[in-house]
PDB file of N, CA and C in Angstrom:
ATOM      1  N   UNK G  18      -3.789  -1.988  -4.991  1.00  0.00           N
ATOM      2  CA  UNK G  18      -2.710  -1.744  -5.930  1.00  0.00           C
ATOM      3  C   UNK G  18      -2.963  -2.537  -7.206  1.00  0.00           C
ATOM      4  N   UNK G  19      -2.818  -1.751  -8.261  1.00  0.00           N
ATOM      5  CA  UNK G  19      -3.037  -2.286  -9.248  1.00  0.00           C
ATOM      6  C   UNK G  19      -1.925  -2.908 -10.295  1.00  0.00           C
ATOM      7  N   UNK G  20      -0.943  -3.522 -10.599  1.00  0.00           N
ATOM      8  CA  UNK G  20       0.271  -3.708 -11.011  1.00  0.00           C
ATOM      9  C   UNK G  20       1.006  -3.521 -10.049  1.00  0.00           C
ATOM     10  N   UNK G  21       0.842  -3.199  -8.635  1.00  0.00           N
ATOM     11  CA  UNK G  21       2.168  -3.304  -7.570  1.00  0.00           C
ATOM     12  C   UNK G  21       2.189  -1.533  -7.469  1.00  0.00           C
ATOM     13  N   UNK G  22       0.956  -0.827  -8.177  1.00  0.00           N
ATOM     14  CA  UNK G  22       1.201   1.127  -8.017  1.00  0.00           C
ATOM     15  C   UNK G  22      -0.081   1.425  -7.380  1.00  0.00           C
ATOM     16  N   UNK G  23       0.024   2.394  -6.643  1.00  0.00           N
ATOM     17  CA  UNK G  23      -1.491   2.961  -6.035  1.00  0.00           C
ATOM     18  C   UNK G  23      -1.021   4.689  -5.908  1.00  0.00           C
ATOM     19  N   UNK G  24      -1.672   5.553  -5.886  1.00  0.00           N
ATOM     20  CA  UNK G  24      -1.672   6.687  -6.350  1.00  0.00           C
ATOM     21  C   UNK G  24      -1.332   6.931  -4.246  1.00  0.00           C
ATOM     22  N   UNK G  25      -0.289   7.951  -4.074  1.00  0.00           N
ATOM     23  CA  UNK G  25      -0.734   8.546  -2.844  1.00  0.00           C
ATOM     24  C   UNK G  25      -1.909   9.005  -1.993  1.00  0.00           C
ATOM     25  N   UNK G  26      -2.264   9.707  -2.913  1.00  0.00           N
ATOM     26  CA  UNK G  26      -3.978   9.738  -2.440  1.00  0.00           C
ATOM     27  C   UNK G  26      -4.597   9.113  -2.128  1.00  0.00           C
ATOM     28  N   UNK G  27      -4.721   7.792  -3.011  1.00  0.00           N
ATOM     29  CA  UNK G  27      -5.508   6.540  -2.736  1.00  0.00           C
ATOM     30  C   UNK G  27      -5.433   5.678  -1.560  1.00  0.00           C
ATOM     31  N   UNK G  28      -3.840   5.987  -1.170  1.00  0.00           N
ATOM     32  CA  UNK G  28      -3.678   5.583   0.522  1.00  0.00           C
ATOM     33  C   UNK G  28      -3.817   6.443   1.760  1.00  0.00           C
ATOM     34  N   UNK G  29      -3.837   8.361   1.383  1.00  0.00           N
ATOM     35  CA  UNK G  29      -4.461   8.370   2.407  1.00  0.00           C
ATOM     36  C   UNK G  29      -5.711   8.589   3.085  1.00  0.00           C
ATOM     37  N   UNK G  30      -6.678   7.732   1.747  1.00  0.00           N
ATOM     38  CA  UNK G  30      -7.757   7.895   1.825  1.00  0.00           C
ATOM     39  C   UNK G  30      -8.358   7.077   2.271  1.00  0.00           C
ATOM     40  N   UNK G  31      -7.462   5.596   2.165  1.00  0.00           N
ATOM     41  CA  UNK G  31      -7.470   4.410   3.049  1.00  0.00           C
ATOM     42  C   UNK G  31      -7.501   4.304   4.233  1.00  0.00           C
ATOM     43  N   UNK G  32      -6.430   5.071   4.467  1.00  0.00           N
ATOM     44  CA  UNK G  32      -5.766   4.773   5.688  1.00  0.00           C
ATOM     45  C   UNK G  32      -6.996   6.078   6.698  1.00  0.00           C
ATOM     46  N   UNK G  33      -7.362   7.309   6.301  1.00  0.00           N
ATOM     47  CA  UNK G  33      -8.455   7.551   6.980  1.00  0.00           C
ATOM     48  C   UNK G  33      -9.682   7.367   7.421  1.00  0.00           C
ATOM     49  N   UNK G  34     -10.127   5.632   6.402  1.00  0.00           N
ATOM     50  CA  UNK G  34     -10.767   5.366   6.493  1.00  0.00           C
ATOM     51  C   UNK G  34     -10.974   4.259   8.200  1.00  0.00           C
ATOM     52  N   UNK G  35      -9.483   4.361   8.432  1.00  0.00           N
ATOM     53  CA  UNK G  35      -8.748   3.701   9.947  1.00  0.00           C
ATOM     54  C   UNK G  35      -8.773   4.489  10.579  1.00  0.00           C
ATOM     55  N   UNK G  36      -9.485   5.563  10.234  1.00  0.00           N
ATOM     56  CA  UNK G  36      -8.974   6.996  11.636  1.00  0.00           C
ATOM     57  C   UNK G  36      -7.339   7.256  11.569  1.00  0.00           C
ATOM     58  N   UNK G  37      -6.360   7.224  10.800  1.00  0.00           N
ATOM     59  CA  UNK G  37      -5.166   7.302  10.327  1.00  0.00           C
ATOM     60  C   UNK G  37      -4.541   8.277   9.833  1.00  0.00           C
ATOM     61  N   UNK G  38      -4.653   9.788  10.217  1.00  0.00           N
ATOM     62  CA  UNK G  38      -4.843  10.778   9.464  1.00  0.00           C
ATOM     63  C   UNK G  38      -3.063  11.286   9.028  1.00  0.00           C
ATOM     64  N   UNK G  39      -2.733  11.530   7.784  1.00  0.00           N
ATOM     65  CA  UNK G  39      -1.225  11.885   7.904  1.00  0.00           C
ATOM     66  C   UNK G  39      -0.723  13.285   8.277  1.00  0.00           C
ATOM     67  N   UNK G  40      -1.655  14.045   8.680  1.00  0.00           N
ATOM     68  CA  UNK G  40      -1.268  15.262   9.269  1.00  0.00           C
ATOM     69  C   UNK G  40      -0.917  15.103  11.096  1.00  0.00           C
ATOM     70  N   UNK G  41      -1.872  13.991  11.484  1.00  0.00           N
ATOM     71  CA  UNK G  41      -1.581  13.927  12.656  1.00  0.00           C
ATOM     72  C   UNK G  41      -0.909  13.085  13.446  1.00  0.00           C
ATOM     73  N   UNK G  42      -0.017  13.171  14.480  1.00  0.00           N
ATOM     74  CA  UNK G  42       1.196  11.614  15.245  1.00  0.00           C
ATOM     75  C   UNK G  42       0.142  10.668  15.074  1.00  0.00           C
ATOM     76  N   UNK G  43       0.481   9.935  14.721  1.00  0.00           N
ATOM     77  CA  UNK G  43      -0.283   8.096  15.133  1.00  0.00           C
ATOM     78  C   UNK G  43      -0.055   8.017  16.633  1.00  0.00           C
ATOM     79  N   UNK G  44      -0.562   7.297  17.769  1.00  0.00           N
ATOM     80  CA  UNK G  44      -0.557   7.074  18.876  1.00  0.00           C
ATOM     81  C   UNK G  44       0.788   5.642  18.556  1.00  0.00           C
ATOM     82  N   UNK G  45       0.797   5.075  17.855  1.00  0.00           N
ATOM     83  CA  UNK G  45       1.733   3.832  17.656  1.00  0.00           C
ATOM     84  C   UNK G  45       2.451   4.324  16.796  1.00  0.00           C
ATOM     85  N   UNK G  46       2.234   4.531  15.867  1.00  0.00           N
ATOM     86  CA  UNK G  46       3.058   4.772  14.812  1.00  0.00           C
ATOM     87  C   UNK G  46       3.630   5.970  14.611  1.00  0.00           C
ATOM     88  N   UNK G  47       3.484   6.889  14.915  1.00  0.00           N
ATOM     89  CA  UNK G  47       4.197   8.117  14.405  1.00  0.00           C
ATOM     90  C   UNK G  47       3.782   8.876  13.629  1.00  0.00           C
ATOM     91  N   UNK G  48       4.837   9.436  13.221  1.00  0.00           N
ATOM     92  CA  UNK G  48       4.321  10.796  11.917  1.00  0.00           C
ATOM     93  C   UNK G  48       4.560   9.418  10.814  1.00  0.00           C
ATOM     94  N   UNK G  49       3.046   9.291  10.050  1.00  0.00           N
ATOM     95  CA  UNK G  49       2.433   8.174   9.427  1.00  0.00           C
ATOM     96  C   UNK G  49       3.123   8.451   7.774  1.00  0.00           C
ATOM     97  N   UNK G  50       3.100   9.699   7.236  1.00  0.00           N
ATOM     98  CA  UNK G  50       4.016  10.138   6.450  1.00  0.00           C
ATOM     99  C   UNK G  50       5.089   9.588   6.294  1.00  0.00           C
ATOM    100  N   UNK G  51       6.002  10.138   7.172  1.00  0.00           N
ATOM    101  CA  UNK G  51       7.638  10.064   7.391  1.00  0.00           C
ATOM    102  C   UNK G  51       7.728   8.233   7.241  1.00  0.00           C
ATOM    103  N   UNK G  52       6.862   7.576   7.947  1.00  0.00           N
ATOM    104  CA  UNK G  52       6.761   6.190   7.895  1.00  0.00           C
ATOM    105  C   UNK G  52       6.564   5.499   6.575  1.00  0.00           C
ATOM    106  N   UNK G  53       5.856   5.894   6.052  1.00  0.00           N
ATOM    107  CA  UNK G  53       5.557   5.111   4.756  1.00  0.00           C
ATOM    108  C   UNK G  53       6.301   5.972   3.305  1.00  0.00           C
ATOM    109  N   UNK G  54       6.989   7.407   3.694  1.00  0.00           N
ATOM    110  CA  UNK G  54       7.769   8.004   2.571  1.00  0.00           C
ATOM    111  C   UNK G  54       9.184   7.717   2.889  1.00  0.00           C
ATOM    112  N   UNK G  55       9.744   7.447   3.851  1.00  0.00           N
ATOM    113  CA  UNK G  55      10.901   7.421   4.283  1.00  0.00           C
ATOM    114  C   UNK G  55      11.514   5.902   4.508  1.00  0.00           C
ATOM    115  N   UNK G  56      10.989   5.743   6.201  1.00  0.00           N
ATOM    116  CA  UNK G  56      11.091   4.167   6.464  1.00  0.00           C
ATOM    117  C   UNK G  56      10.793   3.418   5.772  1.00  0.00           C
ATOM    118  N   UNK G  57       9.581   2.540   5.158  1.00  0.00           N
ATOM    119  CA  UNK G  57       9.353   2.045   4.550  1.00  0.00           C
ATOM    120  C   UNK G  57       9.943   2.062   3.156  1.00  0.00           C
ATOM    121  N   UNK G  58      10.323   3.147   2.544  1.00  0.00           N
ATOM    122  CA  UNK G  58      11.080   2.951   1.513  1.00  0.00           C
ATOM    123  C   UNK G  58      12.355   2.584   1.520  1.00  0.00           C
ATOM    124  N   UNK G  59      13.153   2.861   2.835  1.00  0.00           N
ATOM    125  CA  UNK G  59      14.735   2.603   3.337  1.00  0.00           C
ATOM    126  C   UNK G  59      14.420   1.262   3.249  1.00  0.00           C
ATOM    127  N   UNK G  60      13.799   0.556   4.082  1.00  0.00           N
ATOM    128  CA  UNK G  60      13.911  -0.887   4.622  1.00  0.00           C
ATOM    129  C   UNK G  60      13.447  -1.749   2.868  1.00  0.00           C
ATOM    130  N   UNK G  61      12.711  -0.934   1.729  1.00  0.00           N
ATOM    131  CA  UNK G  61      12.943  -1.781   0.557  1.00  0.00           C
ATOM    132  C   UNK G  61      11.392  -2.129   0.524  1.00  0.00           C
ATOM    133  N   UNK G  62      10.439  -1.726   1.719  1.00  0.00           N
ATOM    134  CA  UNK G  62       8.845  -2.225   1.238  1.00  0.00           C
ATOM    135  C   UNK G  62       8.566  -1.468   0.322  1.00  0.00           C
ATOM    136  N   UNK G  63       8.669  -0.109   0.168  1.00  0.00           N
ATOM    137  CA  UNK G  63       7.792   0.660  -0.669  1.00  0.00           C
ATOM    138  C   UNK G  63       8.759   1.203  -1.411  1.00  0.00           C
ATOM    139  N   UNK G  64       8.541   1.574  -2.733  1.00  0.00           N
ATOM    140  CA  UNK G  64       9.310   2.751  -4.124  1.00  0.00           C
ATOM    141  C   UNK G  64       7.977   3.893  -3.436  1.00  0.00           C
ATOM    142  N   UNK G  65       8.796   5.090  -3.549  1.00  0.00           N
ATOM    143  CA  UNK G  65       7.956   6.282  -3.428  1.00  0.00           C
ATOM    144  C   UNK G  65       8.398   6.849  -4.802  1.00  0.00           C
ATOM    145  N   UNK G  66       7.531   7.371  -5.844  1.00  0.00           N
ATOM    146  CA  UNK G  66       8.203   7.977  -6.569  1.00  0.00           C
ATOM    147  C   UNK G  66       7.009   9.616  -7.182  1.00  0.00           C
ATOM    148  N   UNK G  67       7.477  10.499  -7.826  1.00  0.00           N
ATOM    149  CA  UNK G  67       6.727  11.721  -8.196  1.00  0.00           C
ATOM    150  C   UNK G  67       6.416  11.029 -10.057  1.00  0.00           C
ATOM    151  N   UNK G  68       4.551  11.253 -10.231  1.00  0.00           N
ATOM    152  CA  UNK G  68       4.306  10.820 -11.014  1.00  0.00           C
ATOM    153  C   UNK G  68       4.499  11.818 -11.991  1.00  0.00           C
ATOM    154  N   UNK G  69       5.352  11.890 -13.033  1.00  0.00           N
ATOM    155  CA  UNK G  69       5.799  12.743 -14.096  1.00  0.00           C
ATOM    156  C   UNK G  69       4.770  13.353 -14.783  1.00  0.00           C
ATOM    157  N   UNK G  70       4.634  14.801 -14.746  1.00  0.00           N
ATOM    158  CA  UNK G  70       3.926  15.776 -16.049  1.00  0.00           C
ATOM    159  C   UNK G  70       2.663  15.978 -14.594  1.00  0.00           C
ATOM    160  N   UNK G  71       2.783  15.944 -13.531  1.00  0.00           N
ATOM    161  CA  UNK G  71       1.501  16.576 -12.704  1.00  0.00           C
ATOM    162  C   UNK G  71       1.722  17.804 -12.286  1.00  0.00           C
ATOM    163  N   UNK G  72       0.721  18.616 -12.317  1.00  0.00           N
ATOM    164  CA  UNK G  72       0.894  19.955 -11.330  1.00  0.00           C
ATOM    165  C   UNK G  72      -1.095  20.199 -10.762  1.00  0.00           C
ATOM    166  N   UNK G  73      -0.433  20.348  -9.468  1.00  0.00           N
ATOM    167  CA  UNK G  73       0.054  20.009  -8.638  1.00  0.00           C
ATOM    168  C   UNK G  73       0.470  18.589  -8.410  1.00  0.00           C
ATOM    169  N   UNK G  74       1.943  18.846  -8.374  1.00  0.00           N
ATOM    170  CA  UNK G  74       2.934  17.411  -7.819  1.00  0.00           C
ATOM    171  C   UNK G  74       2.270  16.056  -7.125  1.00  0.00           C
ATOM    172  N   UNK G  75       1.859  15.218  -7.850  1.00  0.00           N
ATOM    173  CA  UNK G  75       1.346  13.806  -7.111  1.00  0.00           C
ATOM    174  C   UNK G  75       2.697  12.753  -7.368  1.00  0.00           C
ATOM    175  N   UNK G  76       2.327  12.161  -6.213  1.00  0.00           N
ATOM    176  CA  UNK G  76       3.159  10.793  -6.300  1.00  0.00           C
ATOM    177  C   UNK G  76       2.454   9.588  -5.943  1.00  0.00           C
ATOM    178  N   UNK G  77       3.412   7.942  -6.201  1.00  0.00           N
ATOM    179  CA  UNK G  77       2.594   6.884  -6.304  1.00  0.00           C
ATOM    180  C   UNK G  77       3.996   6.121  -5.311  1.00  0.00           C
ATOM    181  N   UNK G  78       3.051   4.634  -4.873  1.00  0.00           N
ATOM    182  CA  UNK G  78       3.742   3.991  -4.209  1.00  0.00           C
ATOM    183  C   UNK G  78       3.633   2.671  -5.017  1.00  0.00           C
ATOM    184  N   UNK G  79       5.057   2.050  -5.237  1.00  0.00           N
ATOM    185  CA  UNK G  79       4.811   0.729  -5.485  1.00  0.00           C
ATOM    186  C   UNK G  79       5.606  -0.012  -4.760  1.00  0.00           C
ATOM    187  N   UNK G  80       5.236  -2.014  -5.057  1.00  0.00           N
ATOM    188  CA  UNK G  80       5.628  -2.340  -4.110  1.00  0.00           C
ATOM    189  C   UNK G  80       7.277  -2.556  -4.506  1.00  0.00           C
ATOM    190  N   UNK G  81       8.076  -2.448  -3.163  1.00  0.00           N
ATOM    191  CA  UNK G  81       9.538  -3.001  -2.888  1.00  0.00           C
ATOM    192  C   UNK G  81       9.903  -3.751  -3.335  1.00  0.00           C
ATOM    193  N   UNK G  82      11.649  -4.257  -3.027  1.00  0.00           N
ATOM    194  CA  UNK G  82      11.759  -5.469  -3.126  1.00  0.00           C
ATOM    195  C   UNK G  82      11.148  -6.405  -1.991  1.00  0.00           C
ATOM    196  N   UNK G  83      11.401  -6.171  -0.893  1.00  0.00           N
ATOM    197  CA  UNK G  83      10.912  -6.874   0.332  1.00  0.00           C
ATOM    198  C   UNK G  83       9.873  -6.916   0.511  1.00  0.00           C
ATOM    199  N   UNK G  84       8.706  -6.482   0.040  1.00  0.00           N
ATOM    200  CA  UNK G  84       7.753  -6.579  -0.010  1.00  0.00           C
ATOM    201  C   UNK G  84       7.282  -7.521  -1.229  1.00  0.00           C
ATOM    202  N   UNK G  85       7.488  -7.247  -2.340  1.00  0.00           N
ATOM    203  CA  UNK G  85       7.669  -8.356  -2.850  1.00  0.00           C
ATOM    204  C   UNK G  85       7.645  -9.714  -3.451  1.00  0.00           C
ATOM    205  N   UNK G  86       8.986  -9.943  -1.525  1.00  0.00           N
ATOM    206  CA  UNK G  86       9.093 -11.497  -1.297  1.00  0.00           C
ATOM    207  C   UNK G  86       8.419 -11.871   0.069  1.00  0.00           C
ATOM    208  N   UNK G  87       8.047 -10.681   0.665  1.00  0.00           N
ATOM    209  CA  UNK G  87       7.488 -11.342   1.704  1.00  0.00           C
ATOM    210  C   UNK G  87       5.826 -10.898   2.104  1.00  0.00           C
ATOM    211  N   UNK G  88       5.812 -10.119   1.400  1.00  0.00           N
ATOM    212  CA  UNK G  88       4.241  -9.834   1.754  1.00  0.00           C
ATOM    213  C   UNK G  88       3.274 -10.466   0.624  1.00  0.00           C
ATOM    214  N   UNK G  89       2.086 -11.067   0.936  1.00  0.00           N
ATOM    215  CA  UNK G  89       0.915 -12.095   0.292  1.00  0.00           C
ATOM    216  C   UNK G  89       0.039 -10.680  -0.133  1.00  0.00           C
ATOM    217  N   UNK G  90       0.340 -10.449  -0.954  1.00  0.00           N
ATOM    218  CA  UNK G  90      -1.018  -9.637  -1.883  1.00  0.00           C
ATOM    219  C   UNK G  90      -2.132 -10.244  -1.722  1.00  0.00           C
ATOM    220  N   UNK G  91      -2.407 -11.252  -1.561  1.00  0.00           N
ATOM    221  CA  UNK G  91      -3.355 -12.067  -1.107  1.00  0.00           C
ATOM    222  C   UNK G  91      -4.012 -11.364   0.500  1.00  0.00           C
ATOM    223  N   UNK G  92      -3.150 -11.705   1.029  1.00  0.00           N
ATOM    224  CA  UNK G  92      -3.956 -11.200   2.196  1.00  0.00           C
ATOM    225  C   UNK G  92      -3.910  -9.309   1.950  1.00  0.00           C
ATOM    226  N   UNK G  93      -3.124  -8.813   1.775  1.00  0.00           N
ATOM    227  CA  UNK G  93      -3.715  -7.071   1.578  1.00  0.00           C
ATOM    228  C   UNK G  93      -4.718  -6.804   1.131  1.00  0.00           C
ATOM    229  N   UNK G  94      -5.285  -7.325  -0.417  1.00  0.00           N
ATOM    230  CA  UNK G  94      -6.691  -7.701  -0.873  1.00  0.00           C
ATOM    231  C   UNK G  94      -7.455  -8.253   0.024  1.00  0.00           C
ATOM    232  N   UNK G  95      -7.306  -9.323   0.470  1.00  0.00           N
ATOM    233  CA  UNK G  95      -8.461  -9.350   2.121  1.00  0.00           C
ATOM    234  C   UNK G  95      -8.170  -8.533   2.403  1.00  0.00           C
ATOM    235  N   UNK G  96      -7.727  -7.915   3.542  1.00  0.00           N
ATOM    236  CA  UNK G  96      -7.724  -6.802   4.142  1.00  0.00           C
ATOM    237  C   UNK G  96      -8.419  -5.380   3.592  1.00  0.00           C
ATOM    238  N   UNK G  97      -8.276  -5.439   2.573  1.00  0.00           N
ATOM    239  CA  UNK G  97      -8.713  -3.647   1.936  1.00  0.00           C
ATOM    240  C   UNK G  97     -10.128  -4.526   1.492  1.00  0.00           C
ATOM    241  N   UNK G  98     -10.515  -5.569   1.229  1.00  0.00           N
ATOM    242  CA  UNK G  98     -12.180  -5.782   0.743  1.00  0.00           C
ATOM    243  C   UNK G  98     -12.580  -5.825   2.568  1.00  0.00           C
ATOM    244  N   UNK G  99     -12.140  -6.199   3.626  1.00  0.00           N
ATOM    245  CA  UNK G  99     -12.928  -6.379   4.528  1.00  0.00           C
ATOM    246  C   UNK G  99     -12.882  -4.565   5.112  1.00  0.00           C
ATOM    247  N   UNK G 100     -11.792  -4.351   4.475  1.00  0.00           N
ATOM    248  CA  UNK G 100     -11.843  -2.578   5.440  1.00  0.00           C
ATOM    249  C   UNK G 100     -13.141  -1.957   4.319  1.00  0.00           C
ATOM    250  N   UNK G 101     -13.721  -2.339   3.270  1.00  0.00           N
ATOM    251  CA  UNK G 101     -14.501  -1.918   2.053  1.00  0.00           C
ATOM    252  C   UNK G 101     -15.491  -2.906   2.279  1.00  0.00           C
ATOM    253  N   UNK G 102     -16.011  -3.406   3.271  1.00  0.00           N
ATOM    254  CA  UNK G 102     -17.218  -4.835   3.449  1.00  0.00           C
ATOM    255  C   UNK G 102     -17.143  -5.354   2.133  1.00  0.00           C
ATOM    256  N   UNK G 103     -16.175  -5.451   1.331  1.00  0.00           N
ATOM    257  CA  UNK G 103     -16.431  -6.380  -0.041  1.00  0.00           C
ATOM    258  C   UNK G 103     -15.625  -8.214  -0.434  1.00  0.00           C
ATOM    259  N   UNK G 104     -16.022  -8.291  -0.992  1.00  0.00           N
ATOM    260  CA  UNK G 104     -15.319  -9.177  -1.362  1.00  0.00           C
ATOM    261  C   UNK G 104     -14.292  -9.677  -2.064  1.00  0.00           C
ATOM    262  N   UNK G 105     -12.896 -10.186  -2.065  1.00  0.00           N
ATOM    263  CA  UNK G 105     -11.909  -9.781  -2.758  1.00  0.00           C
ATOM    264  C   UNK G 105     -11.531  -9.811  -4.020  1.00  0.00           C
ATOM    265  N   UNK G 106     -12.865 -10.347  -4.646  1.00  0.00           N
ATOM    266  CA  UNK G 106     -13.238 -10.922  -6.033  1.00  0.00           C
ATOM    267  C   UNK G 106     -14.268  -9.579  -6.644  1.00  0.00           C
ATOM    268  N   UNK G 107     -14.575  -8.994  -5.737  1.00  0.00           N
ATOM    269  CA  UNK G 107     -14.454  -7.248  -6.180  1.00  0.00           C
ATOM    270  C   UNK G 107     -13.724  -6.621  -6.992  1.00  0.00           C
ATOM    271  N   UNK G 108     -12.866  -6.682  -6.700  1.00  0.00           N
ATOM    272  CA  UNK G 108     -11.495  -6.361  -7.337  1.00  0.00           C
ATOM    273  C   UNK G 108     -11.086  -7.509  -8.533  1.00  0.00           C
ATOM    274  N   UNK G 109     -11.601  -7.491  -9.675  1.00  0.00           N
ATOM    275  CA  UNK G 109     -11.295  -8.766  -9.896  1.00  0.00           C
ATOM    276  C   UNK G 109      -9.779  -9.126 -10.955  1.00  0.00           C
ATOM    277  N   UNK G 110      -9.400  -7.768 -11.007  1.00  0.00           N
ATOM    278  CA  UNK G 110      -7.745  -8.052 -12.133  1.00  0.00           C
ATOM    279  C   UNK G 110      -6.623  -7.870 -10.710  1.00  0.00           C
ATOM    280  N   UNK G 111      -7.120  -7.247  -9.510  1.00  0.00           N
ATOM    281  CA  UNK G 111      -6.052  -7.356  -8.767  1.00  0.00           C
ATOM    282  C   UNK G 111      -6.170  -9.144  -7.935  1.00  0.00           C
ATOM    283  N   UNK G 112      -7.481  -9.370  -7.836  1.00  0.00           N
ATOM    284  CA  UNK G 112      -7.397 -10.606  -7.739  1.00  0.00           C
ATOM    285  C   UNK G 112      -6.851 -11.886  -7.969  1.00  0.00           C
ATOM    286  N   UNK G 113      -6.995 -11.485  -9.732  1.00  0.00           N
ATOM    287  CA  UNK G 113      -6.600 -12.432 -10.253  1.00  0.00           C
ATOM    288  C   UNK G 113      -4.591 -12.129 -10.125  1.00  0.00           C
ATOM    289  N   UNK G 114      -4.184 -11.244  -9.814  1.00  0.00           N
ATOM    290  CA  UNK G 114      -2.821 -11.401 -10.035  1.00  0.00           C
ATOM    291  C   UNK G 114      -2.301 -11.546  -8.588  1.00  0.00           C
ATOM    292  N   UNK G 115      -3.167 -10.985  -7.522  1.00  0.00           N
ATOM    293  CA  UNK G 115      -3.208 -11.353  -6.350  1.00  0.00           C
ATOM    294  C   UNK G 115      -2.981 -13.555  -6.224  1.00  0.00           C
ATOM    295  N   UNK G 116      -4.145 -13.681  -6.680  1.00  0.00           N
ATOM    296  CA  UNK G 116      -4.017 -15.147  -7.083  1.00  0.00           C
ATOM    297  C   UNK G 116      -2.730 -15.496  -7.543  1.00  0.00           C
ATOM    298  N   UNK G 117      -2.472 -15.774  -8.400  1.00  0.00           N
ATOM    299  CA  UNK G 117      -1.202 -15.593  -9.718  1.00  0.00           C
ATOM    300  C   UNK G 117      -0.246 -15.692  -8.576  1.00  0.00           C
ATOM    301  N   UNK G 118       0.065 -14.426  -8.484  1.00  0.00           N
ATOM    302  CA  UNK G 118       1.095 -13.944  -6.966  1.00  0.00           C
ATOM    303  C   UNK G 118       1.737 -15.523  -5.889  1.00  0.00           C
ATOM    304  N   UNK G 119       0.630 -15.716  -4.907  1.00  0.00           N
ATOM    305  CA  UNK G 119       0.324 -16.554  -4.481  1.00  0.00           C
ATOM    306  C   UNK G 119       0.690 -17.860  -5.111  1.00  0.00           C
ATOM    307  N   UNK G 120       0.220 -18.383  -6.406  1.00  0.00           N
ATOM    308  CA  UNK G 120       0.928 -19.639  -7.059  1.00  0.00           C
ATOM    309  C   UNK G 120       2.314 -20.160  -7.061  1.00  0.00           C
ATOM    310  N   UNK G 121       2.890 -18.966  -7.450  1.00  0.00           N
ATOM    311  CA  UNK G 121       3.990 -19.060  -7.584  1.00  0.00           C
ATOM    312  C   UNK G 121       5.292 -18.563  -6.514  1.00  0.00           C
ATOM    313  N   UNK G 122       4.652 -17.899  -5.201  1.00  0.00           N
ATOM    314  CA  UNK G 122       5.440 -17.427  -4.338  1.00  0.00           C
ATOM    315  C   UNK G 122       5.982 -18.433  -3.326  1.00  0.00           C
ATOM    316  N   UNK G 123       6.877 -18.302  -3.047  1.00  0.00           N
ATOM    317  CA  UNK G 123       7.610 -19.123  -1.575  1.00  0.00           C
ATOM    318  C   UNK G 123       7.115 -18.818  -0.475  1.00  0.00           C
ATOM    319  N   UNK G 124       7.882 -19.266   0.340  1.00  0.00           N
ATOM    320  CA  UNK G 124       7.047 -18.670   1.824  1.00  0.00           C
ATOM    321  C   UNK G 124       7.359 -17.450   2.040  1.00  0.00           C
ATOM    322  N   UNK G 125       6.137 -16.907   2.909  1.00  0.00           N
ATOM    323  CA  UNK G 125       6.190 -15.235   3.542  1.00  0.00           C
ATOM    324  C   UNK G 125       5.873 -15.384   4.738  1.00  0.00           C
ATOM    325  N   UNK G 126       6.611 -14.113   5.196  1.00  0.00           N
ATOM    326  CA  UNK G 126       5.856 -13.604   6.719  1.00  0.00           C
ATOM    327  C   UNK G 126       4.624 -13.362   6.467  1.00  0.00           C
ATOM    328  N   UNK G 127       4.002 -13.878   7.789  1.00  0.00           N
ATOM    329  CA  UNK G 127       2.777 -13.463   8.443  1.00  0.00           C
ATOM    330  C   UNK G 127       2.235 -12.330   8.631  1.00  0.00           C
ATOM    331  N   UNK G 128       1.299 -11.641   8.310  1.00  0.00           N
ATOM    332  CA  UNK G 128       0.398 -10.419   8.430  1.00  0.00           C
ATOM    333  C   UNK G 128      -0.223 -10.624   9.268  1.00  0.00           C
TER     334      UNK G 128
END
């Protein structure tokens, strides 16, 4: 995520990169969709919104309020450089605000 936005696409291209497919039930999770357009937006992790002037219709996810305050951008950047064998300094403007982030945040839950 780049400013706290990532394009829909861009996650479920991620997330297939987990074997995660959104057409099909998750064995844990569910219809993976409904989860991250619905739930996740109720509970305040994710804004789902339709990116204005597209056809065909795309949308983007940014982050929540609860997300936020409790999730370490820090560690998601680990996470997406180790799911990408890279390093999180790869990325180096989400890094740096990833960093940034981190300076100034209170405590969070655990990932």
């Amino acid at each position: 995520m780049k400013g706290g936005v990532v394009k829909e696409a861009v996650i479920w291209n991620t997330l297939k990169k987990l074997r995660i497919d959104q057409g099909e039930k998750h064995e844990d999770f569910g219809d993976i969709k409904k989860l991250l357009t619905e739930e996740f937006v109720r509970q305040k992790y994710l804004e789902y919104n339709r990116i204005p002037h597209t056809e065909p219709q795309e949308f983007e996810f940014h982050w929540g309020l609860r997300a936020e305050k409790e999730v370490s951008k820090l560690k998601v950047l680990n996470f997406i450089a180790q799911l990408h064998d890279q390093q999180p300094q790869t990325w180096a403007s989400q890094h740096k605000e990833a960093m940034e982030a981190e300076a100034t945040a209170g405590p969070r839950v655990s990932l």
